[in-house]
C-alpha cells in the first residue's frame, strides 16, 4: 500500500565518493520502497571544487549548487542534509545542521575523535533532529541474519568475537597522500576510517564494548601529495611531491564486552589495516558461542557461514546465501544468488533515515551509535599511546544490539 506522498528536500554537502553515493541512494528510495510514499527532492549540493558542483547539478540532478555549505543549511526547501565532507568538517557542519533544525545523515567517523562526536551528539539532542550514520555494513542481509542468530541464542552463550577490516587502498607505497593521512583533516588514520566500522559492527551484532587495549603501527611514513577535491584515496601518483603520513596504517585491539551485551562476558579482537596486500575490502566479523559460530566477509557480502551444533552428521560450516528471507534483500533481488552490492546498502540506509524523519520506524543508526564507536576509537588511540587498558561506558540511546 502506498501511503500519502511525503516530499523531502535534500541538501548535500560534499560531492566526493560518499556524496555521489548518498545522492544515488536518495533517488532510489521511491523505486525500491514505493509503498512508503517518500519522494526525495535533490535541492542543493555544496563542494569547494567547482567541477564537483557541476557534476551534482548536471549528472546527479540537484537543482542548485554552491561552494559554501552554509547555503545548504540556510536553504528553506532543505529538510534533510547529507554530510559527506572530510572528517575535519564533520563537527562544525553537524553542529551547524542541528542548529539550523535540519535532520542529517552524516558519514563516519563523526569528527576527529570522541570529543567532536559528542559535541555533535549534544547539538543534535538539543535540536531534536533525526540523525543517521554511514554504518552501511549493518544493512547487509547476511549481517542482519547473523544478528538475529546471536539475539535468538542460536550460537549459545557468546564466548568471543573477531572483527578484521582489511583494505588495500593504501597498500601501494606511492598511494596518494589524501586528506585521510593528515591528522588535522582526518584525526586518526585506519582507526577512524575502518576500525570505527568494525567497532560499530561488533556492537550492532553482539553489544557494547566495555574495555579495550590496542596498538597501532604506521607502515609507510611518506606518500605523494594529492590536492583536496581531486582523485580518490585509491589514486597512485608516480614521481609526485612527497609529504608525511601523520596517522596509523594498522591497528589491533583486544576487547571485553559489557554486561548488557548479548555477548555478556565475551571477549574479542578488532583489527584494521589500510595497507593489506590481498584483501581489498576484507571486512570480516566472526562470532563464536558455546553452541555454534558464524563468519561474514564483505568480499562475499551475500554469504554467511554458519555452524550450529557439534558431533552431528552435518558438522562444519554451512554457506547460507542471502535471500529474500533476510533483511531487505527481497527489495533488490527476487531470489538468492542474484547478489546485492555496496550501493544497495546505502539505499537501505537512506530508507531508514528518511522513514525515521517521516515519523516512521526508528531503525536508523544514530548519533549515539557514532559517539559510542568514537569512544572506542579514542580509547584505542589512548591505549596505543599509554599501553594501558581503557574502560568504556554504555551510552544511552544507542541501537547497538537493540532487538
Ligand atoms: N560509509 C563508508 O563506507 C564510507 C566510505 C568512504 C568514505 N566514508 C566517509 O565519507 C566521508 C567523505 O569521504 P569520501 O571518500 O567521499 O571523500 P572524497 O575525498 O571522495 O570527497 C570529499 C569531498 O569533500 C569536498 N570538500 C572539501 N572541503 C569542503 C568544504 N569546505 N565544503 C564542501 N565540500 C568540501 C572535496 O572537494 C571532495 O569533493 C569521510 O568522512 C569518510 O570517512 C565512508
GROMACS .gro file of C-alpha atoms and ligand atoms in nm:
model
  447
    1UNK     CA    1   0.000   0.000   0.000
    2UNK     CA    2   0.136   0.341  -0.095
    3UNK     CA    3   0.087   0.594   0.184
    4UNK     CA    4   0.033   0.968   0.132
    5UNK     CA    5   0.325   1.110  -0.059
    6UNK     CA    6   0.585   1.283   0.155
    7UNK     CA    7   0.817   1.516  -0.030
    8UNK     CA    8   1.153   1.562   0.146
    9UNK     CA    9   1.400   1.829   0.032
   10UNK     CA   10   1.761   1.704   0.028
   11UNK     CA   11   2.078   1.908   0.067
   12UNK     CA   12   2.418   1.751   0.005
   13UNK     CA   13   2.747   1.869   0.149
   14UNK     CA   14   3.047   1.738  -0.046
   15UNK     CA   15   3.027   1.556  -0.375
   16UNK     CA   16   3.306   1.301  -0.339
   17UNK     CA   17   3.270   0.923  -0.333
   18UNK     CA   18   3.019   0.922  -0.049
   19UNK     CA   19   2.834   1.236  -0.161
   20UNK     CA   20   2.760   1.086  -0.501
   21UNK     CA   21   2.651   0.763  -0.337
   22UNK     CA   22   2.416   0.939  -0.093
   23UNK     CA   23   2.255   1.122  -0.385
   24UNK     CA   24   2.203   0.799  -0.582
   25UNK     CA   25   2.066   0.631  -0.270
   26UNK     CA   26   1.805   0.903  -0.209
   27UNK     CA   27   1.699   0.886  -0.574
   28UNK     CA   28   1.649   0.509  -0.549
   29UNK     CA   29   1.430   0.511  -0.238
   30UNK     CA   30   1.096   0.567  -0.425
   31UNK     CA   31   1.177   0.281  -0.666
   32UNK     CA   32   1.285   0.033  -0.400
   33UNK     CA   33   1.031   0.128  -0.131
   34UNK     CA   34   0.734   0.274  -0.325
   35UNK     CA   35   0.482   0.196  -0.052
   36UNK     CA   36   0.646   0.450   0.182
   37UNK     CA   37   0.539   0.737  -0.041
   38UNK     CA   38   0.870   0.913   0.028
   39UNK     CA   39   0.978   1.146  -0.252
   40UNK     CA   40   1.326   1.293  -0.202
   41UNK     CA   41   1.388   1.617  -0.397
   42UNK     CA   42   1.754   1.697  -0.469
   43UNK     CA   43   1.759   2.069  -0.380
   44UNK     CA   44   2.116   2.193  -0.344
   45UNK     CA   45   2.468   2.050  -0.329
   46UNK     CA   46   2.788   2.210  -0.197
   47UNK     CA   47   3.152   2.140  -0.271
   48UNK     CA   48   3.460   2.362  -0.275
   49UNK     CA   49   3.566   2.205  -0.605
   50UNK     CA   50   3.359   2.364  -0.889
   51UNK     CA   51   3.370   2.058  -1.118
   52UNK     CA   52   3.202   1.856  -0.844
   53UNK     CA   53   2.921   2.113  -0.818
   54UNK     CA   54   2.873   2.081  -1.194
   55UNK     CA   55   2.853   1.704  -1.152
   56UNK     CA   56   2.593   1.741  -0.878
   57UNK     CA   57   2.375   1.963  -1.097
   58UNK     CA   58   2.426   1.809  -1.439
   59UNK     CA   59   2.457   1.441  -1.354
   60UNK     CA   60   2.306   1.380  -1.011
   61UNK     CA   61   2.016   1.620  -1.070
   62UNK     CA   62   2.047   1.880  -0.793
   63UNK     CA   63   1.858   2.200  -0.876
   64UNK     CA   64   2.125   2.429  -0.728
   65UNK     CA   65   2.494   2.425  -0.641
   66UNK     CA   66   2.721   2.629  -0.414
   67UNK     CA   67   3.078   2.643  -0.288
   68UNK     CA   68   2.961   2.731   0.065
   69UNK     CA   69   2.795   2.456   0.271
   70UNK     CA   70   2.618   2.725   0.476
   71UNK     CA   71   2.393   2.789   0.175
   72UNK     CA   72   2.271   2.430   0.204
   73UNK     CA   73   2.189   2.467   0.574
   74UNK     CA   74   2.014   2.801   0.518
   75UNK     CA   75   1.803   2.681   0.225
   76UNK     CA   76   1.432   2.686   0.317
   77UNK     CA   77   1.349   2.391   0.088
   78UNK     CA   78   1.605   2.164   0.253
   79UNK     CA   79   1.459   1.926   0.514
   80UNK     CA   80   1.748   1.680   0.543
   81UNK     CA   81   2.122   1.714   0.485
   82UNK     CA   82   2.384   1.459   0.392
   83UNK     CA   83   2.721   1.548   0.540
   84UNK     CA   84   2.987   1.373   0.330
   85UNK     CA   85   3.278   1.611   0.387
   86UNK     CA   86   3.621   1.503   0.509
   87UNK     CA   87   3.635   1.427   0.881
   88UNK     CA   88   3.770   1.766   0.998
   89UNK     CA   89   3.447   1.936   0.888
   90UNK     CA   90   3.205   1.689   1.048
   91UNK     CA   91   3.175   1.855   1.390
   92UNK     CA   92   3.148   2.208   1.250
   93UNK     CA   93   2.886   2.110   0.990
   94UNK     CA   94   2.699   1.863   1.212
   95UNK     CA   95   2.656   2.121   1.488
   96UNK     CA   96   2.553   2.389   1.234
   97UNK     CA   97   2.300   2.149   1.076
   98UNK     CA   98   2.146   2.076   1.415
   99UNK     CA   99   2.126   2.447   1.497
  100UNK     CA  100   1.957   2.506   1.161
  101UNK     CA  101   1.699   2.239   1.256
  102UNK     CA  102   1.798   2.009   0.969
  103UNK     CA  103   1.789   1.631   1.013
  104UNK     CA  104   2.119   1.489   0.900
  105UNK     CA  105   2.280   1.173   0.763
  106UNK     CA  106   2.649   1.203   0.836
  107UNK     CA  107   2.939   0.987   0.730
  108UNK     CA  108   3.154   0.802   0.979
  109UNK     CA  109   3.366   0.876   1.171
  110UNK     CA  110   3.169   1.174   1.301
  111UNK     CA  111   3.461   1.410   1.358
  112UNK     CA  112   3.818   1.354   1.470
  113UNK     CA  113   3.760   1.169   1.795
  114UNK     CA  114   3.513   1.132   2.080
  115UNK     CA  115   3.505   1.498   2.186
  116UNK     CA  116   3.396   1.619   1.843
  117UNK     CA  117   3.145   1.337   1.801
  118UNK     CA  118   2.999   1.406   2.142
  119UNK     CA  119   2.964   1.777   2.063
  120UNK     CA  120   2.760   1.683   1.754
  121UNK     CA  121   2.558   1.442   1.966
  122UNK     CA  122   2.475   1.714   2.219
  123UNK     CA  123   2.378   1.961   1.945
  124UNK     CA  124   2.152   1.703   1.776
  125UNK     CA  125   1.987   1.614   2.106
  126UNK     CA  126   1.927   1.982   2.191
  127UNK     CA  127   1.771   2.044   1.849
  128UNK     CA  128   1.572   1.719   1.847
  129UNK     CA  129   1.676   1.636   1.491
  130UNK     CA  130   1.689   1.283   1.345
  131UNK     CA  131   2.039   1.155   1.272
  132UNK     CA  132   2.181   0.868   1.071
  133UNK     CA  133   2.540   0.746   1.040
  134UNK     CA  134   2.717   0.584   0.744
  135UNK     CA  135   2.747   0.241   0.903
  136UNK     CA  136   2.644   0.070   0.580
  137UNK     CA  137   2.770  -0.278   0.667
  138UNK     CA  138   2.492  -0.312   0.924
  139UNK     CA  139   2.237  -0.336   0.646
  140UNK     CA  140   2.382  -0.637   0.461
  141UNK     CA  141   2.108  -0.901   0.476
  142UNK     CA  142   2.364  -1.163   0.585
  143UNK     CA  143   2.469  -0.936   0.874
  144UNK     CA  144   2.107  -0.884   0.976
  145UNK     CA  145   2.070  -1.262   0.978
  146UNK     CA  146   2.386  -1.301   1.187
  147UNK     CA  147   2.250  -1.050   1.435
  148UNK     CA  148   1.923  -1.240   1.458
  149UNK     CA  149   2.101  -1.572   1.518
  150UNK     CA  150   2.303  -1.413   1.801
  151UNK     CA  151   1.989  -1.250   1.951
  152UNK     CA  152   1.790  -1.573   1.936
  153UNK     CA  153   2.065  -1.760   2.116
  154UNK     CA  154   2.132  -1.996   1.825
  155UNK     CA  155   2.505  -1.981   1.898
  156UNK     CA  156   2.455  -2.041   2.270
  157UNK     CA  157   2.649  -1.814   2.508
  158UNK     CA  158   2.876  -1.586   2.304
  159UNK     CA  159   3.236  -1.650   2.402
  160UNK     CA  160   3.446  -1.449   2.157
  161UNK     CA  161   3.424  -1.220   1.857
  162UNK     CA  162   3.680  -1.150   1.586
  163UNK     CA  163   3.646  -0.846   1.359
  164UNK     CA  164   3.909  -0.760   1.100
  165UNK     CA  165   3.868  -0.476   0.850
  166UNK     CA  166   4.150  -0.511   0.600
  167UNK     CA  167   4.168  -0.287   0.295
  168UNK     CA  168   4.438  -0.244   0.034
  169UNK     CA  169   4.357   0.117  -0.061
  170UNK     CA  170   4.693   0.238   0.072
  171UNK     CA  171   4.895  -0.078   0.012
  172UNK     CA  172   5.079   0.083  -0.280
  173UNK     CA  173   5.377   0.283  -0.139
  174UNK     CA  174   5.304   0.558  -0.396
  175UNK     CA  175   4.936   0.560  -0.299
  176UNK     CA  176   4.820   0.921  -0.275
  177UNK     CA  177   4.855   1.129   0.042
  178UNK     CA  178   4.485   1.222   0.054
  179UNK     CA  179   4.324   1.407   0.347
  180UNK     CA  180   4.289   1.067   0.519
  181UNK     CA  181   4.662   1.069   0.612
  182UNK     CA  182   4.662   1.422   0.762
  183UNK     CA  183   4.591   1.437   1.135
  184UNK     CA  184   4.433   1.785   1.114
  185UNK     CA  185   4.196   1.675   0.837
  186UNK     CA  186   4.120   1.316   0.936
  187UNK     CA  187   4.216   1.272   1.302
  188UNK     CA  188   4.336   0.916   1.344
  189UNK     CA  189   4.411   0.702   1.036
  190UNK     CA  190   4.280   0.349   0.997
  191UNK     CA  191   4.129   0.374   1.346
  192UNK     CA  192   3.882   0.641   1.231
  193UNK     CA  193   3.846   0.511   0.879
  194UNK     CA  194   3.798   0.134   0.909
  195UNK     CA  195   3.831   0.032   1.274
  196UNK     CA  196   3.529   0.254   1.351
  197UNK     CA  197   3.319   0.037   1.115
  198UNK     CA  198   3.446  -0.276   1.293
  199UNK     CA  199   3.359  -0.125   1.632
  200UNK     CA  200   3.008  -0.045   1.515
  201UNK     CA  201   2.953  -0.386   1.357
  202UNK     CA  202   3.064  -0.567   1.674
  203UNK     CA  203   2.833  -0.352   1.884
  204UNK     CA  204   2.544  -0.392   1.639
  205UNK     CA  205   2.569  -0.771   1.629
  206UNK     CA  206   2.690  -0.852   1.982
  207UNK     CA  207   2.657  -0.545   2.210
  208UNK     CA  208   2.852  -0.270   2.383
  209UNK     CA  209   3.227  -0.297   2.428
  210UNK     CA  210   3.332  -0.225   2.788
  211UNK     CA  211   3.712  -0.243   2.788
  212UNK     CA  212   3.989  -0.216   2.529
  213UNK     CA  213   4.363  -0.227   2.484
  214UNK     CA  214   4.527  -0.157   2.150
  215UNK     CA  215   4.841  -0.099   1.950
  216UNK     CA  216   4.899   0.081   1.621
  217UNK     CA  217   5.165   0.089   1.351
  218UNK     CA  218   5.249   0.309   1.051
  219UNK     CA  219   5.397   0.112   0.761
  220UNK     CA  220   5.458   0.394   0.506
  221UNK     CA  221   5.567   0.726   0.658
  222UNK     CA  222   5.566   0.936   0.336
  223UNK     CA  223   5.342   0.944   0.029
  224UNK     CA  224   5.293   1.168  -0.279
  225UNK     CA  225   5.059   1.462  -0.216
  226UNK     CA  226   4.705   1.475  -0.362
  227UNK     CA  227   4.517   1.811  -0.376
  228UNK     CA  228   4.178   1.815  -0.199
  229UNK     CA  229   3.884   1.750  -0.430
  230UNK     CA  230   4.087   1.563  -0.690
  231UNK     CA  231   4.117   1.189  -0.741
  232UNK     CA  232   4.038   0.940  -0.469
  233UNK     CA  233   4.233   0.782  -0.188
  234UNK     CA  234   4.288   0.482  -0.419
  235UNK     CA  235   4.496   0.700  -0.656
  236UNK     CA  236   4.862   0.612  -0.722
  237UNK     CA  237   5.097   0.901  -0.810
  238UNK     CA  238   5.441   0.840  -0.964
  239UNK     CA  239   5.719   1.099  -0.905
  240UNK     CA  240   5.491   1.329  -0.702
  241UNK     CA  241   5.600   1.568  -0.426
  242UNK     CA  242   5.616   1.369  -0.103
  243UNK     CA  243   5.450   1.458   0.228
  244UNK     CA  244   5.438   1.298   0.572
  245UNK     CA  245   5.181   1.039   0.677
  246UNK     CA  246   5.060   1.163   1.016
  247UNK     CA  247   4.847   0.875   1.137
  248UNK     CA  248   4.845   0.497   1.166
  249UNK     CA  249   4.809   0.237   0.887
  250UNK     CA  250   4.730  -0.055   1.117
  251UNK     CA  251   4.552  -0.106   1.450
  252UNK     CA  252   4.480  -0.410   1.663
  253UNK     CA  253   4.280  -0.431   1.983
  254UNK     CA  254   4.164  -0.679   2.242
  255UNK     CA  255   3.820  -0.604   2.386
  256UNK     CA  256   3.588  -0.723   2.658
  257UNK     CA  257   3.212  -0.689   2.603
  258UNK     CA  258   2.993  -0.535   2.874
  259UNK     CA  259   2.728  -0.692   3.094
  260UNK     CA  260   2.439  -0.560   2.884
  261UNK     CA  261   2.580  -0.715   2.568
  262UNK     CA  262   2.422  -1.017   2.404
  263UNK     CA  263   2.776  -1.141   2.448
  264UNK     CA  264   2.797  -1.057   2.821
  265UNK     CA  265   3.133  -1.187   2.939
  266UNK     CA  266   3.254  -1.234   2.583
  267UNK     CA  267   3.595  -1.113   2.469
  268UNK     CA  268   3.732  -1.047   2.126
  269UNK     CA  269   3.978  -0.890   1.886
  270UNK     CA  270   3.935  -0.598   1.648
  271UNK     CA  271   4.194  -0.536   1.378
  272UNK     CA  272   4.213  -0.293   1.086
  273UNK     CA  273   4.463  -0.223   0.809
  274UNK     CA  274   4.462   0.011   0.509
  275UNK     CA  275   4.785  -0.134   0.368
  276UNK     CA  276   4.695  -0.502   0.335
  277UNK     CA  277   4.802  -0.671   0.011
  278UNK     CA  278   4.538  -0.924  -0.079
  279UNK     CA  279   4.215  -0.825   0.089
  280UNK     CA  280   4.063  -0.521  -0.085
  281UNK     CA  281   3.752  -0.484   0.129
  282UNK     CA  282   3.809  -0.777   0.361
  283UNK     CA  283   3.565  -0.669   0.629
  284UNK     CA  284   3.505  -0.971   0.844
  285UNK     CA  285   3.317  -1.047   1.159
  286UNK     CA  286   3.322  -1.387   1.326
  287UNK     CA  287   3.111  -1.468   1.632
  288UNK     CA  288   3.176  -1.781   1.839
  289UNK     CA  289   2.943  -1.927   2.101
  290UNK     CA  290   2.910  -2.240   2.309
  291UNK     CA  291   2.671  -2.396   2.053
  292UNK     CA  292   2.796  -2.265   1.721
  293UNK     CA  293   2.963  -1.988   1.527
  294UNK     CA  294   2.923  -1.768   1.221
  295UNK     CA  295   3.154  -1.585   0.980
  296UNK     CA  296   3.087  -1.299   0.737
  297UNK     CA  297   3.322  -1.124   0.495
  298UNK     CA  298   3.213  -0.819   0.292
  299UNK     CA  299   3.408  -0.950  -0.009
  300UNK     CA  300   3.147  -1.227  -0.015
  301UNK     CA  301   2.873  -0.999   0.115
  302UNK     CA  302   2.585  -1.226   0.017
  303UNK     CA  303   2.710  -1.528   0.209
  304UNK     CA  304   2.710  -1.617   0.577
  305UNK     CA  305   2.900  -1.919   0.706
  306UNK     CA  306   2.710  -2.080   0.991
  307UNK     CA  307   2.791  -2.381   1.208
  308UNK     CA  308   2.524  -2.485   1.459
  309UNK     CA  309   2.584  -2.774   1.697
  310UNK     CA  310   2.860  -3.032   1.709
  311UNK     CA  311   2.901  -3.403   1.658
  312UNK     CA  312   2.619  -3.419   1.407
  313UNK     CA  313   2.612  -3.555   1.053
  314UNK     CA  314   2.647  -3.203   0.907
  315UNK     CA  315   2.945  -3.097   1.119
  316UNK     CA  316   3.121  -2.792   0.976
  317UNK     CA  317   3.009  -2.470   0.815
  318UNK     CA  318   2.702  -2.428   0.600
  319UNK     CA  319   2.710  -2.145   0.347
  320UNK     CA  320   2.384  -1.956   0.382
  321UNK     CA  321   2.304  -1.748   0.072
  322UNK     CA  322   2.145  -1.412   0.144
  323UNK     CA  323   1.789  -1.444   0.022
  324UNK     CA  324   1.451  -1.274   0.039
  325UNK     CA  325   1.421  -1.424   0.390
  326UNK     CA  326   1.699  -1.194   0.518
  327UNK     CA  327   1.688  -0.820   0.589
  328UNK     CA  328   1.579  -0.606   0.292
  329UNK     CA  329   1.715  -0.849   0.030
  330UNK     CA  330   1.373  -0.902  -0.133
  331UNK     CA  331   1.361  -0.530  -0.221
  332UNK     CA  332   1.657  -0.571  -0.453
  333UNK     CA  333   1.651  -0.927  -0.588
  334UNK     CA  334   1.376  -1.189  -0.618
  335UNK     CA  335   1.587  -1.490  -0.528
  336UNK     CA  336   1.914  -1.600  -0.368
  337UNK     CA  337   2.222  -1.587  -0.589
  338UNK     CA  338   2.128  -1.259  -0.759
  339UNK     CA  339   2.368  -1.070  -0.540
  340UNK     CA  340   2.326  -0.728  -0.381
  341UNK     CA  341   2.615  -0.479  -0.377
  342UNK     CA  342   2.766  -0.193  -0.174
  343UNK     CA  343   2.540   0.075  -0.327
  344UNK     CA  344   2.230  -0.120  -0.224
  345UNK     CA  345   2.338  -0.093   0.141
  346UNK     CA  346   2.330   0.286   0.107
  347UNK     CA  347   1.976   0.270  -0.036
  348UNK     CA  348   1.869   0.079   0.276
  349UNK     CA  349   2.048   0.340   0.489
  350UNK     CA  350   1.869   0.624   0.306
  351UNK     CA  351   1.534   0.449   0.354
  352UNK     CA  352   1.589   0.400   0.729
  353UNK     CA  353   1.690   0.766   0.765
  354UNK     CA  354   1.401   0.911   0.563
  355UNK     CA  355   1.148   0.681   0.729
  356UNK     CA  356   1.263   0.799   1.071
  357UNK     CA  357   1.244   1.163   0.951
  358UNK     CA  358   0.890   1.097   0.824
  359UNK     CA  359   0.791   0.977   1.172
  360UNK     CA  360   0.800   0.604   1.093
  361UNK     CA  361   1.015   0.325   1.234
  362UNK     CA  362   1.337   0.444   1.404
  363UNK     CA  363   1.560   0.164   1.270
  364UNK     CA  364   1.835   0.404   1.165
  365UNK     CA  365   2.175   0.411   1.330
  366UNK     CA  366   2.204   0.740   1.518
  367UNK     CA  367   2.449   0.989   1.660
  368UNK     CA  368   2.463   0.795   1.989
  369UNK     CA  369   2.597   0.495   1.795
  370UNK     CA  370   2.858   0.724   1.638
  371UNK     CA  371   2.959   0.858   1.980
  372UNK     CA  372   2.986   0.505   2.114
  373UNK     CA  373   3.209   0.394   1.824
  374UNK     CA  374   3.413   0.715   1.859
  375UNK     CA  375   3.466   0.640   2.228
  376UNK     CA  376   3.610   0.300   2.130
  377UNK     CA  377   3.837   0.462   1.868
  378UNK     CA  378   3.960   0.729   2.110
  379UNK     CA  379   4.015   0.469   2.383
  380UNK     CA  380   4.212   0.253   2.136
  381UNK     CA  381   4.427   0.556   2.047
  382UNK     CA  382   4.492   0.632   2.414
  383UNK     CA  383   4.572   0.269   2.489
  384UNK     CA  384   4.815   0.253   2.197
  385UNK     CA  385   4.995   0.560   2.338
  386UNK     CA  386   4.997   0.452   2.704
  387UNK     CA  387   4.993   0.074   2.686
  388UNK     CA  388   4.706   0.076   2.937
  389UNK     CA  389   4.361  -0.085   2.922
  390UNK     CA  390   4.080   0.173   2.883
  391UNK     CA  391   3.726   0.141   3.021
  392UNK     CA  392   3.418   0.247   2.825
  393UNK     CA  393   3.073   0.339   2.947
  394UNK     CA  394   2.743   0.247   2.783
  395UNK     CA  395   2.595   0.548   2.606
  396UNK     CA  396   2.220   0.596   2.631
  397UNK     CA  397   2.025   0.584   2.308
  398UNK     CA  398   2.247   0.359   2.101
  399UNK     CA  399   2.087   0.097   1.880
  400UNK     CA  400   2.376  -0.143   1.946
  401UNK     CA  401   2.231  -0.490   1.993
  402UNK     CA  402   1.884  -0.346   2.049
  403UNK     CA  403   1.634  -0.608   1.938
  404LIG     N1  404   3.050   0.458   0.497
  404LIG     C1  405   3.153   0.421   0.425
  404LIG     O1  406   3.173   0.303   0.395
  404LIG     C2  407   3.249   0.528   0.378
  404LIG     C3  408   3.328   0.505   0.266
  404LIG     C4  409   3.410   0.610   0.222
  404LIG     C5  410   3.414   0.731   0.291
  404LIG     N2  411   3.338   0.746   0.403
  404LIG     C6  412   3.342   0.874   0.478
  404LIG     O2  413   3.281   0.974   0.398
  404LIG     C7  414   3.347   1.099   0.418
  404LIG     C8  415   3.392   1.150   0.281
  404LIG     O3  416   3.480   1.056   0.224
  404LIG     P1  417   3.496   1.043   0.065
  404LIG     O4  418   3.572   0.918   0.039
  404LIG     O5  419   3.366   1.066  -0.001
  404LIG     O6  420   3.591   1.168   0.039
  404LIG     P2  421   3.632   1.233  -0.102
  404LIG     O7  422   3.772   1.279  -0.085
  404LIG     O8  423   3.595   1.143  -0.216
  404LIG     O9  424   3.536   1.359  -0.112
  404LIG     C9  425   3.543   1.465  -0.020
  404LIG    C10  426   3.479   1.586  -0.088
  404LIG    O10  427   3.470   1.692   0.010
  404LIG    C11  428   3.491   1.813  -0.062
  404LIG     N3  429   3.520   1.922   0.033
  404LIG    C12  430   3.637   1.953   0.093
  404LIG     N4  431   3.622   2.063   0.169
  404LIG    C13  432   3.491   2.102   0.159
  404LIG    C14  433   3.414   2.209   0.214
  404LIG     N5  434   3.468   2.300   0.295
  404LIG     N6  435   3.282   2.217   0.179
  404LIG    C15  436   3.226   2.126   0.096
  404LIG     N7  437   3.295   2.023   0.040
  404LIG    C16  438   3.426   2.011   0.072
  404LIG    C17  439   3.605   1.779  -0.156
  404LIG    O11  440   3.620   1.873  -0.259
  404LIG    C18  441   3.559   1.642  -0.207
  404LIG    O12  442   3.475   1.653  -0.320
  404LIG    C19  443   3.460   1.074   0.516
  404LIG    O13  444   3.422   1.111   0.643
  404LIG    C20  445   3.483   0.923   0.508
  404LIG    O14  446   3.533   0.866   0.627
  404LIG    C21  447   3.254   0.649   0.446
   0.00000   0.00000   0.00000
